[in-house]
Amino acid sequence: MIKAVMVMNTQGKTRLAKFYEYLPVEKQQELIRGVFAVLCSRAENVSNFIDAESIFGLDSRLVYKHFATLYFVFVFDSSENELAVLDLIQVFVETLDRCFKNVCELDVVFNYSKVHTILDVMIFGGQVVETSSSEIMKAVEEISKLEAASNSIALIPKSASGWRSR
Amino acid sequence: MSGPSLMDSLFQRSLEDIIKGLRQQLIGEQAFISKALEEIRKEIKSTDLSTKSTALLKLSYLSNLHFHDLSFAAFHSLEVLSSPRFSHKKIAYHAISLSFHDSTPVLLLITNHLRKDLNSTNEFEVSLSLQCLSRIANVDLARDLTPEVFALLSSNKLYLRKRAVAVVLRVFEKYPDSVRVCFKRLVENLENSDPQILSAVVGVFSELACKDPRSYLPLAPEFYKILVDSKNNWISIKVLKIFSKLAPLERRLAKRVVEPICDLLRNTGAKSLLFECIRTVVTSLSEYESAVRLAVGKVREFLVDEDPNLKYLGLQALRIVAEKHLWAVSENKEVIIKSLSDADPNIKIESLRLVMAMVSEHNVSEISRVLVNYALKSDPVFCNEILGSILSTCSRNLYEIIVDFDWYVSLLGEMSRIPHCQTGEEIENQLIDIGLRVKDVRPELVRVARDLLIDPALLGNSFLHSVLSAAAWASGEYVEFSRNPLELMEALLQPRTSLLPSSIRTVYIQSAFKVLVFCLHTCFVRGGSIVPSASLNNLPAGVSASVSYESFDEFSVENGADASVVHGQTCASAPITKESIVNLLNLVELALGPLLGSYDVEVQERARNLLGFVDLTKPEVLNSAVQEKDDSEGKGVETSKIIKLMHDAFSKELGPVSLSAQGKVSLPDGLELKENLGDLEMICGDLEPPSSNAFSFGSSYEQKDGLSFSNLQIKEDSEQTNESTSLLAEHRKRHGLYYLPSGKSELVSNDYPPANDPTLQGDIDDNADNLVKITAESLVPKRKSNHGKPRPVVVKLDEVDEKHVAMKKPESRDDSLSGAVRDVLFGCEDAPPTLSQSNLSNKLSSKRKGKEKQHTDPHAESKENVIDDGNSSLRRKDHSHGKERRHRSPRKKNAEERKETNQKEKEKSRRHHGRHKSRQRAEEPLKVSAQTPVIPDFLL
């Protein structure tokens, strides 16, 4: 299964962090720092793997991809295929790109909820459930519509809104 | 009431405001965050759900990206969750999955919310709830919500169904009994034609099979069908993962799947699937030669690919193959060796591991030579990686691949001089360990040690200190092999030793002590009258306690620069004269005098010991220097006696001691180890004051008595040694035994190429070529003709570490999970899990042929048990074999310790002898004792 997904920029600022097992925030921060310390020491055009066992413990692997100012990092165990996860990163980034039209770091920064939504449609409890970027887009759009709909009734008095949503 | 709430919601900052504020960082990030958190704490108490949910969203953001704890908002999350609005729910679920864990107190309150949403008609609400469940489910939640999950497993909405399938993993794990309810429906989904559902189900089974593959063997036919039919790479990869777990358990299954997997290997275009096929073949189907050949062929394609990822994975795959098929590595050696200088550290390390896998007895020296040259040229991290792997490979299994220890010891010396070397401690351990275990290497060891010690530049490198400590110890302990003890003494006492940490300084001082005693002994006791070594050679060694004398002569003749002098000076290059002795004594006084005030007690004490000894001997030495040489017997009797005593004290060999040695010493009568000494404190209460300042520096008490005390100590020690020595000698006489057969090395010449073979030190490119050539040669199993020298004896201890690691039992949760799975699969709920487990494989074949499930087959069951037993006993054996622990005896040599050690060693060495074929001077009694069973006799 997938253990964690992280997105961080080249300065080490976290842009997205998702751990599929509970970890206290301090531990999360420590892990992300550990990953970044290794990432920033790596040259361009080398392989997309780093040794994760020293950071995440036994049976963990890590692949990352570097796009412009962002690192996309996936951590997983032996029941995933490294190259397939690399493809998955590609799918994730493509989806972001479709969603935000030429995605850049600022889109990820300002669309905290939406990025999480996209990821949640792709990966469910550490299992990859959706690998087609158009399917992901479809679901994300519907969720956004639903959110907008439920927000648009925010100004209607409580009793009425309760009635509407039922 | 509504006033503040309205104000709150009107002027509340949104998440976007927070993000913008953070980016502007007008007042500093931390200050801004704490201000925002303050606001959030206020807002989150609001009764208005919109305000509350916005606050919660901001808090989640700060928690997720700025690592602030949001557990205080657990209850508020539940409140927001109760909102009918989807957007609120979404925020609440997000916060909950970020912060809830098994010990969150309000976890109990969430069950009904989840249930309500699981039954919702809005599929996205259901999915939010499922997602949350997959993250936070505990036993209670899993139990209470099993019916809902069960219903969703056959939902007609794809979006929900695959998520329900995925959540089952967590539910099973937390509440194994849910298997009885859901498993059947989960299996039914395996036959679903929709690739998305199938992908989710196969994913779940691959996770389950990781933990307990045996339980899922009966499903092999379904998996096989998917493997053959699937057109989706994700699904194929997951099915391959399952088969790589199942195939080793059942030979017939492996035979069945090997063909379809090879087909995939040949035909697939996707690299990920191709790699998974390769991995499956090399891990689980490695006995199918043709499949492995095919896989290795594909690996080669990976290795020459431009993509560094493929190269890296190819190397990884090779490393898995190397365990069983070394040919696969040697076929690709050119690529591997080229990869040693790759830009990517991952690739470098993988290829280094592969190169180390190729190392054998025949090529170890050449490969190490080339690798050391690589180490010289690479960055510090990789350099140490190389050195570390050379050290661990060469020392594996008590140096089993090392034939030429002289070479290895000089390699160790050379490695420690590599600028980035940080493996000093390992080198230290190995130098000492080899010194103790391999008698024949000691002359070379002393030479290497000398080279390290006399180089003042090395003292400044703190990584080298531990190596120097080993060098100092070796040159002191085996000083009799030194060509020039005087030079050694100067090296040990050079002023720059003040750069050493005190723990290592003590080793230096102690070694200086040994060297001094040796010099004095050579000069005065054996002194002017050098006994022709021929006569000594004829003496049966070991009968007298002077083993070391004899070997000393042998080696000095052999190694001495001046071999033409017929049994001449023992120290051809630097004869020890009385004059030089006097200089030596002066040097000691000069160098160690200041250390009497050292703040380190160890250093101070050892310096005091040595100076005490000098004080004791110096007057006599001066006397005899003035008088004629041959008069020394009359005048210097006292001195000679002391020198002899000290020499005897130091001349006993130290050997490795088994960890369990202490346990073999029977408890002497009257020694109470278990007595409660609580009363002692009361009695000793009065005596405390003096002991408290026993370590105070330069106290008058010490100053006054220190010297005489140390003298006393020395005398005492030497007397004890003497006693033990004579006991030892007697024992040896009786059994005709001595520790370690010496021999053979004097019969063969040093026909090894020098360690620093200049022809091998080429450019790095040359190195690569060299290495290729070398490994090519080495993989042809032939013995090198120039190995004229047999491998020297390496002392091993017979005692085997008897500690048994408790067999790992699978966790009880997994147990109950797999138990439940088996129950469901076999429909025999009453059978205890162990029985059903043992039946599994037997049933498999019949099931695969599409027959109905059978019930217990007692015959097959017992067979299975037998196999199980066999396995476990085998494992135990393996375990005991693998661990031959060793232990270095302490360097501090007081006579008591040595006595014990010697006795134990004798015991060991006797057994050891029994197995040794390379004895050359076997005498009658030795042969007899070698065959007789060993009787433990520690107390002679």
PDB file of C-alpha atoms in Angstrom, chain B residues 228-443:
ATOM      1  CA  VAL B 228      -4.069 -15.061 -17.997  1.00  0.00           C
ATOM      2  CA  ASP B 229      -6.982 -12.850 -18.981  1.00  0.00           C
ATOM      3  CA  SER B 230      -6.028  -9.454 -17.643  1.00  0.00           C
ATOM      4  CA  LYS B 231      -5.244  -6.708 -20.063  1.00  0.00           C
ATOM      5  CA  ASN B 232      -4.738  -4.111 -17.382  1.00  0.00           C
ATOM      6  CA  ASN B 233      -1.175  -3.583 -16.188  1.00  0.00           C
ATOM      7  CA  TRP B 234      -2.157  -2.515 -12.697  1.00  0.00           C
ATOM      8  CA  ILE B 235      -4.120  -5.682 -12.208  1.00  0.00           C
ATOM      9  CA  SER B 236      -1.403  -7.874 -13.691  1.00  0.00           C
ATOM     10  CA  ILE B 237       1.167  -6.334 -11.393  1.00  0.00           C
ATOM     11  CA  LYS B 238      -0.955  -6.991  -8.342  1.00  0.00           C
ATOM     12  CA  VAL B 239      -1.676 -10.562  -9.391  1.00  0.00           C
ATOM     13  CA  LEU B 240       2.025 -11.129  -9.918  1.00  0.00           C
ATOM     14  CA  LYS B 241       2.612  -9.825  -6.411  1.00  0.00           C
ATOM     15  CA  ILE B 242       0.165 -12.413  -5.139  1.00  0.00           C
ATOM     16  CA  PHE B 243       1.782 -15.235  -7.092  1.00  0.00           C
ATOM     17  CA  SER B 244       5.238 -14.312  -5.938  1.00  0.00           C
ATOM     18  CA  LYS B 245       3.939 -14.993  -2.439  1.00  0.00           C
ATOM     19  CA  LEU B 246       1.973 -18.132  -3.280  1.00  0.00           C
ATOM     20  CA  ALA B 247       4.351 -19.877  -5.674  1.00  0.00           C
ATOM     21  CA  PRO B 248       7.059 -20.717  -3.112  1.00  0.00           C
ATOM     22  CA  LEU B 249       4.429 -22.453  -0.994  1.00  0.00           C
ATOM     23  CA  GLU B 250       3.236 -24.849  -3.623  1.00  0.00           C
ATOM     24  CA  ARG B 251       5.481 -26.348  -6.294  1.00  0.00           C
ATOM     25  CA  ARG B 252       2.657 -27.342  -8.582  1.00  0.00           C
ATOM     26  CA  LEU B 253       1.360 -23.817  -8.579  1.00  0.00           C
ATOM     27  CA  ALA B 254       4.793 -22.482  -9.490  1.00  0.00           C
ATOM     28  CA  LYS B 255       4.981 -24.926 -12.352  1.00  0.00           C
ATOM     29  CA  ARG B 256       1.628 -23.786 -13.553  1.00  0.00           C
ATOM     30  CA  VAL B 257       2.259 -20.046 -13.501  1.00  0.00           C
ATOM     31  CA  VAL B 258       5.770 -20.013 -14.872  1.00  0.00           C
ATOM     32  CA  GLU B 259       4.605 -20.243 -18.469  1.00  0.00           C
ATOM     33  CA  PRO B 260       2.049 -17.404 -18.431  1.00  0.00           C
ATOM     34  CA  ILE B 261       4.554 -15.206 -16.613  1.00  0.00           C
ATOM     35  CA  CYS B 262       7.174 -15.914 -19.254  1.00  0.00           C
ATOM     36  CA  ASP B 263       4.627 -15.017 -21.908  1.00  0.00           C
ATOM     37  CA  LEU B 264       4.029 -11.724 -20.189  1.00  0.00           C
ATOM     38  CA  LEU B 265       7.785 -11.208 -19.965  1.00  0.00           C
ATOM     39  CA  ARG B 266       8.158 -11.677 -23.684  1.00  0.00           C
ATOM     40  CA  ASN B 267       5.170  -9.706 -24.815  1.00  0.00           C
ATOM     41  CA  THR B 268       4.499  -6.835 -22.493  1.00  0.00           C
ATOM     42  CA  GLY B 269       5.472  -3.345 -23.508  1.00  0.00           C
ATOM     43  CA  ALA B 270       5.029  -1.761 -20.112  1.00  0.00           C
ATOM     44  CA  LYS B 271       8.246  -1.460 -18.166  1.00  0.00           C
ATOM     45  CA  SER B 272       6.480  -1.604 -14.839  1.00  0.00           C
ATOM     46  CA  LEU B 273       4.825  -4.904 -15.672  1.00  0.00           C
ATOM     47  CA  LEU B 274       8.024  -6.202 -17.202  1.00  0.00           C
ATOM     48  CA  PHE B 275       9.934  -5.405 -14.048  1.00  0.00           C
ATOM     49  CA  GLU B 276       7.292  -7.054 -11.917  1.00  0.00           C
ATOM     50  CA  CYS B 277       7.571 -10.206 -14.029  1.00  0.00           C
ATOM     51  CA  ILE B 278      11.331 -10.166 -13.642  1.00  0.00           C
ATOM     52  CA  ARG B 279      11.044  -9.700  -9.919  1.00  0.00           C
ATOM     53  CA  THR B 280       8.527 -12.496  -9.605  1.00  0.00           C
ATOM     54  CA  VAL B 281      10.714 -14.875 -11.574  1.00  0.00           C
ATOM     55  CA  VAL B 282      13.911 -14.117  -9.697  1.00  0.00           C
ATOM     56  CA  THR B 283      12.362 -14.166  -6.261  1.00  0.00           C
ATOM     57  CA  SER B 284       9.852 -16.953  -6.467  1.00  0.00           C
ATOM     58  CA  LEU B 285      10.550 -19.027  -9.555  1.00  0.00           C
ATOM     59  CA  SER B 286      14.317 -19.120  -9.414  1.00  0.00           C
ATOM     60  CA  GLU B 287      14.496 -22.878  -9.913  1.00  0.00           C
ATOM     61  CA  TYR B 288      13.082 -22.594 -13.413  1.00  0.00           C
ATOM     62  CA  GLU B 289      16.284 -22.122 -15.312  1.00  0.00           C
ATOM     63  CA  SER B 290      14.732 -21.066 -18.605  1.00  0.00           C
ATOM     64  CA  ALA B 291      12.526 -18.492 -16.938  1.00  0.00           C
ATOM     65  CA  VAL B 292      15.494 -17.082 -15.071  1.00  0.00           C
ATOM     66  CA  ARG B 293      17.493 -16.911 -18.281  1.00  0.00           C
ATOM     67  CA  LEU B 294      14.694 -15.031 -19.945  1.00  0.00           C
ATOM     68  CA  ALA B 295      14.376 -12.662 -17.000  1.00  0.00           C
ATOM     69  CA  VAL B 296      18.114 -12.031 -16.869  1.00  0.00           C
ATOM     70  CA  GLY B 297      18.019 -11.240 -20.564  1.00  0.00           C
ATOM     71  CA  LYS B 298      15.425  -8.577 -19.851  1.00  0.00           C
ATOM     72  CA  VAL B 299      17.459  -7.312 -16.929  1.00  0.00           C
ATOM     73  CA  ARG B 300      20.322  -6.763 -19.307  1.00  0.00           C
ATOM     74  CA  GLU B 301      18.068  -4.545 -21.391  1.00  0.00           C
ATOM     75  CA  PHE B 302      17.315  -2.550 -18.261  1.00  0.00           C
ATOM     76  CA  LEU B 303      20.993  -2.254 -17.429  1.00  0.00           C
ATOM     77  CA  VAL B 304      21.941  -0.718 -20.745  1.00  0.00           C
ATOM     78  CA  ASP B 305      18.910   1.569 -20.815  1.00  0.00           C
ATOM     79  CA  GLU B 306      19.395   5.309 -20.701  1.00  0.00           C
ATOM     80  CA  ASP B 307      16.853   5.691 -17.939  1.00  0.00           C
ATOM     81  CA  PRO B 308      18.670   5.588 -14.602  1.00  0.00           C
ATOM     82  CA  ASN B 309      15.546   4.187 -12.966  1.00  0.00           C
ATOM     83  CA  LEU B 310      15.619   1.105 -15.127  1.00  0.00           C
ATOM     84  CA  LYS B 311      19.302   0.714 -14.549  1.00  0.00           C
ATOM     85  CA  TYR B 312      18.827   0.925 -10.822  1.00  0.00           C
ATOM     86  CA  LEU B 313      15.994  -1.562 -10.798  1.00  0.00           C
ATOM     87  CA  GLY B 314      17.960  -3.858 -13.080  1.00  0.00           C
ATOM     88  CA  LEU B 315      20.843  -3.859 -10.634  1.00  0.00           C
ATOM     89  CA  GLN B 316      18.423  -4.543  -7.813  1.00  0.00           C
ATOM     90  CA  ALA B 317      16.975  -7.479  -9.680  1.00  0.00           C
ATOM     91  CA  LEU B 318      20.474  -8.809 -10.297  1.00  0.00           C
ATOM     92  CA  ARG B 319      21.179  -8.665  -6.626  1.00  0.00           C
ATOM     93  CA  ILE B 320      18.198 -10.890  -5.978  1.00  0.00           C
ATOM     94  CA  VAL B 321      19.355 -13.294  -8.685  1.00  0.00           C
ATOM     95  CA  ALA B 322      22.905 -13.328  -7.349  1.00  0.00           C
ATOM     96  CA  GLU B 323      21.902 -15.377  -4.333  1.00  0.00           C
ATOM     97  CA  LYS B 324      21.148 -18.397  -6.463  1.00  0.00           C
ATOM     98  CA  HIS B 325      22.519 -17.695  -9.896  1.00  0.00           C
ATOM     99  CA  LEU B 326      25.853 -15.952  -9.724  1.00  0.00           C
ATOM    100  CA  TRP B 327      26.344 -16.457 -13.427  1.00  0.00           C
ATOM    101  CA  ALA B 328      23.758 -13.755 -14.048  1.00  0.00           C
ATOM    102  CA  VAL B 329      25.999 -11.271 -12.298  1.00  0.00           C
ATOM    103  CA  SER B 330      29.140 -12.309 -14.076  1.00  0.00           C
ATOM    104  CA  GLU B 331      27.429 -12.129 -17.436  1.00  0.00           C
ATOM    105  CA  ASN B 332      26.747  -8.472 -16.801  1.00  0.00           C
ATOM    106  CA  LYS B 333      29.920  -7.561 -15.022  1.00  0.00           C
ATOM    107  CA  GLU B 334      31.046  -4.921 -17.502  1.00  0.00           C
ATOM    108  CA  VAL B 335      27.911  -2.886 -16.942  1.00  0.00           C
ATOM    109  CA  ILE B 336      28.078  -3.374 -13.212  1.00  0.00           C
ATOM    110  CA  ILE B 337      31.633  -2.202 -13.003  1.00  0.00           C
ATOM    111  CA  LYS B 338      30.984   0.778 -15.203  1.00  0.00           C
ATOM    112  CA  SER B 339      28.132   1.675 -12.912  1.00  0.00           C
ATOM    113  CA  LEU B 340      30.595   2.035 -10.047  1.00  0.00           C
ATOM    114  CA  SER B 341      31.423   5.444 -11.440  1.00  0.00           C
ATOM    115  CA  ASP B 342      27.834   6.413 -12.215  1.00  0.00           C
ATOM    116  CA  ALA B 343      26.606   9.840 -11.173  1.00  0.00           C
ATOM    117  CA  ASP B 344      23.749   8.384  -9.189  1.00  0.00           C
ATOM    118  CA  PRO B 345      24.685   7.291  -5.663  1.00  0.00           C
ATOM    119  CA  ASN B 346      21.929   4.660  -5.658  1.00  0.00           C
ATOM    120  CA  ILE B 347      23.370   3.009  -8.715  1.00  0.00           C
ATOM    121  CA  LYS B 348      26.878   3.171  -7.359  1.00  0.00           C
ATOM    122  CA  ILE B 349      25.885   1.455  -4.170  1.00  0.00           C
ATOM    123  CA  GLU B 350      23.884  -1.233  -5.931  1.00  0.00           C
ATOM    124  CA  SER B 351      26.765  -1.999  -8.252  1.00  0.00           C
ATOM    125  CA  LEU B 352      29.180  -2.062  -5.346  1.00  0.00           C
ATOM    126  CA  ARG B 353      27.016  -4.680  -3.690  1.00  0.00           C
ATOM    127  CA  LEU B 354      27.030  -6.721  -6.843  1.00  0.00           C
ATOM    128  CA  VAL B 355      30.779  -6.461  -7.177  1.00  0.00           C
ATOM    129  CA  MET B 356      31.077  -7.670  -3.623  1.00  0.00           C
ATOM    130  CA  ALA B 357      28.811 -10.566  -4.483  1.00  0.00           C
ATOM    131  CA  MET B 358      31.357 -11.634  -7.089  1.00  0.00           C
ATOM    132  CA  VAL B 359      34.217 -11.700  -4.624  1.00  0.00           C
ATOM    133  CA  SER B 360      35.697 -15.099  -4.022  1.00  0.00           C
ATOM    134  CA  GLU B 361      38.791 -16.555  -2.458  1.00  0.00           C
ATOM    135  CA  HIS B 362      40.653 -16.257  -5.752  1.00  0.00           C
ATOM    136  CA  ASN B 363      39.937 -12.705  -6.727  1.00  0.00           C
ATOM    137  CA  VAL B 364      39.508 -11.012  -3.392  1.00  0.00           C
ATOM    138  CA  SER B 365      42.892  -9.338  -3.462  1.00  0.00           C
ATOM    139  CA  GLU B 366      42.553  -7.992  -6.975  1.00  0.00           C
ATOM    140  CA  ILE B 367      39.004  -6.753  -6.512  1.00  0.00           C
ATOM    141  CA  SER B 368      39.887  -5.133  -3.233  1.00  0.00           C
ATOM    142  CA  ARG B 369      42.878  -3.471  -4.813  1.00  0.00           C
ATOM    143  CA  VAL B 370      40.781  -1.939  -7.552  1.00  0.00           C
ATOM    144  CA  LEU B 371      38.026  -0.938  -5.170  1.00  0.00           C
ATOM    145  CA  VAL B 372      40.510   0.768  -2.886  1.00  0.00           C
ATOM    146  CA  ASN B 373      41.659   2.770  -5.864  1.00  0.00           C
ATOM    147  CA  TYR B 374      38.055   3.709  -6.548  1.00  0.00           C
ATOM    148  CA  ALA B 375      37.698   4.698  -2.932  1.00  0.00           C
ATOM    149  CA  LEU B 376      40.672   7.004  -3.223  1.00  0.00           C
ATOM    150  CA  LYS B 377      38.954   8.879  -5.999  1.00  0.00           C
ATOM    151  CA  SER B 378      35.345   8.998  -4.898  1.00  0.00           C
ATOM    152  CA  ASP B 379      33.395  11.223  -2.569  1.00  0.00           C
ATOM    153  CA  PRO B 380      33.637  10.569   1.172  1.00  0.00           C
ATOM    154  CA  VAL B 381      30.273   8.840   1.470  1.00  0.00           C
ATOM    155  CA  PHE B 382      30.870   6.350  -1.278  1.00  0.00           C
ATOM    156  CA  CYS B 383      34.475   5.915  -0.232  1.00  0.00           C
ATOM    157  CA  ASN B 384      33.380   4.734   3.175  1.00  0.00           C
ATOM    158  CA  GLU B 385      30.695   2.633   1.618  1.00  0.00           C
ATOM    159  CA  ILE B 386      33.387   0.863  -0.388  1.00  0.00           C
ATOM    160  CA  LEU B 387      35.700   0.443   2.567  1.00  0.00           C
ATOM    161  CA  GLY B 388      32.865  -0.795   4.714  1.00  0.00           C
ATOM    162  CA  SER B 389      31.855  -3.416   2.223  1.00  0.00           C
ATOM    163  CA  ILE B 390      35.420  -4.592   1.709  1.00  0.00           C
ATOM    164  CA  LEU B 391      35.814  -4.948   5.443  1.00  0.00           C
ATOM    165  CA  SER B 392      32.580  -6.785   5.950  1.00  0.00           C
ATOM    166  CA  THR B 393      33.038  -9.067   2.965  1.00  0.00           C
ATOM    167  CA  CYS B 394      36.570 -10.006   3.892  1.00  0.00           C
ATOM    168  CA  SER B 395      35.798 -10.649   7.518  1.00  0.00           C
ATOM    169  CA  ARG B 396      32.712 -12.678   6.742  1.00  0.00           C
ATOM    170  CA  ASN B 397      32.638 -15.992   8.481  1.00  0.00           C
ATOM    171  CA  LEU B 398      35.973 -15.511  10.210  1.00  0.00           C
ATOM    172  CA  TYR B 399      37.830 -14.342   7.124  1.00  0.00           C
ATOM    173  CA  GLU B 400      36.881 -17.416   5.156  1.00  0.00           C
ATOM    174  CA  ILE B 401      37.797 -15.920   1.802  1.00  0.00           C
ATOM    175  CA  ILE B 402      41.182 -14.659   2.926  1.00  0.00           C
ATOM    176  CA  VAL B 403      44.041 -16.964   2.118  1.00  0.00           C
ATOM    177  CA  ASP B 404      46.879 -14.527   2.300  1.00  0.00           C
ATOM    178  CA  PHE B 405      46.634 -12.763   5.575  1.00  0.00           C
ATOM    179  CA  ASP B 406      49.862 -10.871   5.056  1.00  0.00           C
ATOM    180  CA  TRP B 407      48.244  -9.219   2.116  1.00  0.00           C
ATOM    181  CA  TYR B 408      45.051  -8.525   4.010  1.00  0.00           C
ATOM    182  CA  VAL B 409      46.797  -6.954   6.948  1.00  0.00           C
ATOM    183  CA  SER B 410      48.765  -4.648   4.712  1.00  0.00           C
ATOM    184  CA  LEU B 411      45.542  -3.804   2.892  1.00  0.00           C
ATOM    185  CA  LEU B 412      44.009  -2.833   6.219  1.00  0.00           C
ATOM    186  CA  GLY B 413      46.977  -0.607   6.888  1.00  0.00           C
ATOM    187  CA  GLU B 414      46.596   0.976   3.511  1.00  0.00           C
ATOM    188  CA  MET B 415      42.863   1.473   3.847  1.00  0.00           C
ATOM    189  CA  SER B 416      43.321   3.346   7.070  1.00  0.00           C
ATOM    190  CA  ARG B 417      45.491   5.830   5.229  1.00  0.00           C
ATOM    191  CA  ILE B 418      42.824   6.724   2.696  1.00  0.00           C
ATOM    192  CA  PRO B 419      41.940  10.356   3.387  1.00  0.00           C
ATOM    193  CA  HIS B 420      38.189   9.954   3.822  1.00  0.00           C
ATOM    194  CA  CYS B 421      38.415   6.747   5.782  1.00  0.00           C
ATOM    195  CA  GLN B 422      35.998   6.718   8.672  1.00  0.00           C
ATOM    196  CA  THR B 423      35.956   3.016   9.252  1.00  0.00           C
ATOM    197  CA  GLY B 424      38.777   3.157  11.771  1.00  0.00           C
ATOM    198  CA  GLU B 425      36.968   1.225  14.419  1.00  0.00           C
ATOM    199  CA  GLU B 426      36.232  -1.708  12.174  1.00  0.00           C
ATOM    200  CA  ILE B 427      39.839  -1.757  10.997  1.00  0.00           C
ATOM    201  CA  GLU B 428      40.955  -1.658  14.598  1.00  0.00           C
ATOM    202  CA  ASN B 429      38.777  -4.609  15.478  1.00  0.00           C
ATOM    203  CA  GLN B 430      39.953  -6.633  12.547  1.00  0.00           C
ATOM    204  CA  LEU B 431      43.636  -5.910  13.080  1.00  0.00           C
ATOM    205  CA  ILE B 432      43.437  -7.091  16.660  1.00  0.00           C
ATOM    206  CA  ASP B 433      41.164  -9.981  15.830  1.00  0.00           C
ATOM    207  CA  ILE B 434      43.500 -11.234  13.124  1.00  0.00           C
ATOM    208  CA  GLY B 435      46.477 -10.781  15.417  1.00  0.00           C
ATOM    209  CA  LEU B 436      44.807 -12.986  17.980  1.00  0.00           C
ATOM    210  CA  ARG B 437      43.504 -15.583  15.607  1.00  0.00           C
ATOM    211  CA  VAL B 438      46.157 -15.941  12.971  1.00  0.00           C
ATOM    212  CA  LYS B 439      49.543 -16.614  14.373  1.00  0.00           C
ATOM    213  CA  ASP B 440      51.388 -16.635  11.082  1.00  0.00           C
ATOM    214  CA  VAL B 441      50.447 -13.116  10.203  1.00  0.00           C
ATOM    215  CA  ARG B 442      51.954 -11.495  13.265  1.00  0.00           C
ATOM    216  CA  PRO B 443      55.313 -10.496  11.747  1.00  0.00           C
TER     217      PRO B 443
END
